[in-house]
Amino acid sequence: DAGVIQSPRHEVTEMGQEVTLRCKPISGHNSLFWYRQTMMRGLELLIYFNNNVPIDDSGMPEDRFSAKMPNASFSTLKIQPSEPRDSAVYFCASSLGGLGLSNQPQHFGDGTRLSIL
Amino acid sequence: ELKVEQNPLFLSMQEGKNYTIYCNYSTTSDRLYWYRQDPGKSLESLFVLLSNGAVKQEGRLMASLDTKARLSTLHITAAVHDLSATYFCAVDNFNKFYFGSGTKLNVKP
């Protein structure tokens, strides 16, 4: 079975450019999560969707970050304009059931390694 | 904000030895997760612990949960080099999901 699919795997771009990260969750999963991983801050939950609806976006660092989930099989995380401090690995994960409600683990994609020059 | 603390952060051990990784969290939660991450790779789910006293075992790894003490342990028995990775615990609490800092385990042949 296909796991969580993220694209691109690597992205290198210049400061100020718009960056769009994409995620296809596991079919049938109704919760989707975006995380950022850095050496300094570890793994941080940015936003959590349940049934395509954003439930908690308090982890989104700034207004430059936005995320959408137009349907059950696709989500995007956009950074506009990008800054060097946004450089990190961004993971998408999906699960069956929502936070606090489910006994299922989250399944992670391979991540997007983002470098902002 | 819920805090999840792991210790140790780094662990170097010889093959064949036993050791325990600890995960403390600061507020009530009935769900605790353990994940493994190899360098440059994604996270892989190891265990989901859902109730006080829960114990799960897979191979040389055994995880337990004490919700009253807000403590989970990941015990490694007779370590082998293939267990070298970073291990994270995580807790969900009211629509938020918090990861510990991770324990980087290096098992030396």
Coordinates of C-alpha atoms in Angstrom, one line a residue:
Chain A
D1 CA 0.0 0.0 0.0
A2 CA 1.2 3.5 -0.8
G3 CA 2.2 5.5 2.2
V4 CA 2.0 9.3 2.7
I5 CA 3.5 10.9 -0.4
Q6 CA 5.2 14.2 -0.2
S7 CA 6.7 16.4 -3.0
P8 CA 9.1 17.7 -3.7
R9 CA 11.7 15.7 -1.8
H10 CA 14.2 18.5 -1.9
E11 CA 13.7 22.2 -2.6
V12 CA 16.3 24.9 -2.8
T13 CA 15.2 28.4 -3.5
E14 CA 16.1 32.0 -2.8
M15 CA 14.8 34.2 -0.1
G16 CA 11.6 35.9 -1.0
Q17 CA 10.3 33.2 -3.3
E18 CA 7.1 31.3 -2.8
V19 CA 7.4 27.7 -1.7
T20 CA 4.7 25.1 -2.0
L21 CA 4.9 21.7 -0.4
R22 CA 2.5 19.0 -1.3
C23 CA 1.1 16.0 0.5
K24 CA -1.1 13.0 -0.4
P25 CA -2.3 11.2 2.7
I26 CA -2.9 7.5 3.0
S27 CA -6.3 6.7 1.4
G28 CA -9.0 6.5 4.1
H29 CA -7.1 8.5 6.7
N30 CA -9.2 11.4 7.9
S31 CA -6.5 13.4 9.8
L32 CA -3.5 15.1 8.3
F33 CA -0.7 16.9 10.0
W34 CA 2.2 19.1 8.9
Y35 CA 5.4 19.2 11.0
R36 CA 8.6 21.0 10.8
Q37 CA 11.9 19.5 12.1
T38 CA 15.0 21.4 12.9
M39 CA 18.0 20.7 15.0
M40 CA 17.2 23.7 17.2
R41 CA 13.5 23.2 17.8
G42 CA 13.0 19.5 17.1
L43 CA 9.7 18.3 15.7
E44 CA 6.9 20.9 15.8
L45 CA 3.3 20.5 14.8
L46 CA 2.3 23.3 12.5
I47 CA -1.3 22.5 11.6
Y48 CA -3.7 19.6 12.0
F49 CA -6.7 18.9 9.7
N50 CA -9.5 16.5 10.5
N51 CA -12.0 15.6 7.7
N52 CA -10.3 18.4 5.6
V53 CA -11.0 21.1 8.2
P54 CA -8.2 22.9 10.0
I55 CA -8.6 22.1 13.7
D56 CA -5.6 23.7 15.1
D57 CA -3.1 26.0 13.3
S58 CA -1.6 27.5 16.4
G59 CA 1.8 26.0 15.5
M60 CA 2.0 28.0 12.2
P61 CA 4.9 30.3 12.9
E62 CA 3.8 33.4 11.0
D63 CA 1.3 34.7 8.5
R64 CA 3.8 33.8 5.8
F65 CA 2.8 30.2 6.3
S66 CA -0.6 28.9 5.1
A67 CA -2.0 25.4 4.6
K68 CA -5.0 24.1 2.7
M69 CA -6.7 20.8 2.3
P70 CA -9.1 21.1 -0.6
N71 CA -10.1 17.4 -0.5
A72 CA -9.3 14.2 1.4
S73 CA -6.4 13.3 -0.8
F74 CA -4.4 16.4 -1.1
S75 CA -2.9 19.1 1.1
T76 CA -0.5 22.0 0.6
L77 CA 1.8 24.0 2.8
K78 CA 2.8 27.3 1.4
I79 CA 5.4 29.8 2.5
Q80 CA 5.3 33.2 1.0
P81 CA 7.7 35.0 1.1
S82 CA 10.3 32.4 2.2
E83 CA 13.2 33.3 4.6
P84 CA 16.4 31.5 5.4
R85 CA 15.1 30.6 8.9
D86 CA 12.4 28.6 7.2
S87 CA 15.0 26.0 6.2
A88 CA 14.0 22.7 7.7
V89 CA 12.6 19.3 6.9
Y90 CA 8.8 19.5 6.6
F91 CA 6.9 16.3 7.2
C92 CA 3.3 15.4 6.4
A93 CA 1.6 12.7 8.4
S94 CA -1.8 11.1 8.3
S95 CA -3.8 8.9 10.6
L96 CA -7.2 7.3 11.0
G97 CA -9.1 9.2 13.6
G98 CA -8.4 12.5 15.3
L99 CA -6.2 13.7 18.1
G100 CA -7.6 12.6 21.4
L101 CA -10.0 10.3 19.8
S102 CA -8.0 7.6 18.1
N103 CA -5.7 4.8 19.0
Q104 CA -4.0 4.9 15.7
P105 CA -0.5 6.2 15.1
Q106 CA 0.4 8.8 12.6
H107 CA 2.1 7.6 9.4
F108 CA 4.8 10.0 8.1
G109 CA 5.9 10.8 4.6
D110 CA 9.5 11.0 3.7
G111 CA 9.6 14.7 4.2
T112 CA 10.7 17.7 2.1
R113 CA 14.1 19.1 2.8
L114 CA 13.8 22.8 2.2
S115 CA 16.7 25.2 1.9
I116 CA 16.2 28.9 1.6
L117 CA 19.3 30.7 0.5
Chain B
E1 CA 1.9 24.2 27.1
L2 CA 2.4 20.5 27.6
K3 CA 6.1 19.5 27.9
V4 CA 7.6 16.2 26.9
E5 CA 11.0 15.4 28.2
Q6 CA 13.2 12.5 27.2
N7 CA 16.3 11.3 28.8
P8 CA 19.0 10.6 28.1
L9 CA 19.3 12.7 24.9
F10 CA 22.3 10.7 23.8
L11 CA 23.0 7.1 24.5
S12 CA 26.0 5.1 23.4
M13 CA 26.0 1.5 24.4
Q14 CA 27.6 -1.8 23.6
E15 CA 25.9 -4.6 21.8
G16 CA 24.3 -7.1 24.1
K17 CA 23.6 -4.6 26.9
N18 CA 20.3 -3.5 28.3
Y19 CA 19.1 0.1 28.8
T20 CA 16.0 2.2 29.3
I21 CA 14.9 5.5 27.8
Y22 CA 12.6 7.7 29.8
C23 CA 9.8 9.9 28.7
N24 CA 8.1 12.3 31.1
Y25 CA 5.2 14.6 30.2
S26 CA 3.7 17.5 32.1
T27 CA 0.0 17.0 31.9
T28 CA -2.7 14.4 31.7
S29 CA -2.8 12.3 28.6
D30 CA -3.9 8.8 28.0
R31 CA -2.1 8.3 24.7
L32 CA 1.6 8.0 24.3
Y33 CA 3.4 7.1 21.1
W34 CA 7.0 5.9 20.4
Y35 CA 8.6 6.5 17.0
R36 CA 11.9 5.7 15.5
Q37 CA 13.8 7.9 13.0
D38 CA 16.9 6.8 11.1
P39 CA 19.3 9.5 10.0
G40 CA 17.9 11.4 7.1
K41 CA 14.7 9.3 7.1
S42 CA 11.1 9.6 8.1
L43 CA 9.5 8.6 11.4
E44 CA 8.3 5.0 11.9
S45 CA 5.7 4.2 14.5
L46 CA 6.8 1.7 17.1
F47 CA 4.2 1.6 19.8
V48 CA 0.9 3.2 20.8
L49 CA 0.2 3.0 24.5
L50 CA -3.4 3.9 25.5
S51 CA -3.9 3.2 29.1
N52 CA -2.2 3.1 32.5
G53 CA -0.1 0.1 32.9
A54 CA 0.0 -0.7 29.1
V55 CA 3.0 -2.7 28.1
K56 CA 3.9 -3.5 24.5
Q57 CA 6.8 -5.5 23.1
E58 CA 8.3 -5.9 19.7
G59 CA 11.6 -7.8 19.4
R60 CA 14.2 -6.2 21.7
L61 CA 12.1 -3.2 22.5
M62 CA 9.5 -3.0 25.2
A63 CA 7.4 0.1 26.0
S64 CA 5.3 0.8 29.1
L65 CA 3.1 3.6 30.3
D66 CA 2.3 4.9 33.8
T67 CA -0.2 7.7 33.4
K68 CA -0.3 8.5 37.1
A69 CA 3.5 9.2 37.1
R70 CA 3.2 10.7 33.6
L71 CA 6.0 8.4 32.6
S72 CA 6.7 6.1 29.7
T73 CA 9.8 3.9 29.3
L74 CA 11.3 2.2 26.3
H75 CA 13.5 -0.7 27.4
I76 CA 16.1 -2.1 25.1
T77 CA 17.1 -5.7 25.7
A78 CA 20.4 -7.1 24.4
A79 CA 21.0 -4.2 22.0
V80 CA 22.2 -4.8 18.5
H81 CA 23.7 -2.3 16.0
D82 CA 20.5 -2.2 13.9
L83 CA 18.7 -0.5 16.8
S84 CA 20.9 2.6 16.3
A85 CA 18.5 5.5 15.6
T86 CA 16.8 8.4 17.2
Y87 CA 13.8 7.4 19.4
F88 CA 11.0 9.9 20.0
C89 CA 8.1 9.7 22.4
A90 CA 5.0 11.8 21.7
V91 CA 1.8 12.7 23.5
D92 CA -1.5 14.0 22.2
N93 CA -3.6 16.4 24.3
F94 CA -6.6 18.4 23.2
N95 CA -5.9 18.7 19.5
K96 CA -2.2 19.2 20.0
F97 CA 0.6 16.7 19.5
Y98 CA 3.9 17.1 21.3
F99 CA 7.1 15.3 20.6
G100 CA 10.0 14.9 23.0
S101 CA 13.5 16.0 21.9
G102 CA 14.5 12.5 21.0
T103 CA 17.1 10.1 22.3
K104 CA 19.9 9.4 19.9
L105 CA 21.0 5.8 20.4
N106 CA 24.3 4.5 19.1
V107 CA 24.9 0.8 19.6
K108 CA 28.5 -0.1 19.1
P109 CA 29.5 -3.5 17.8

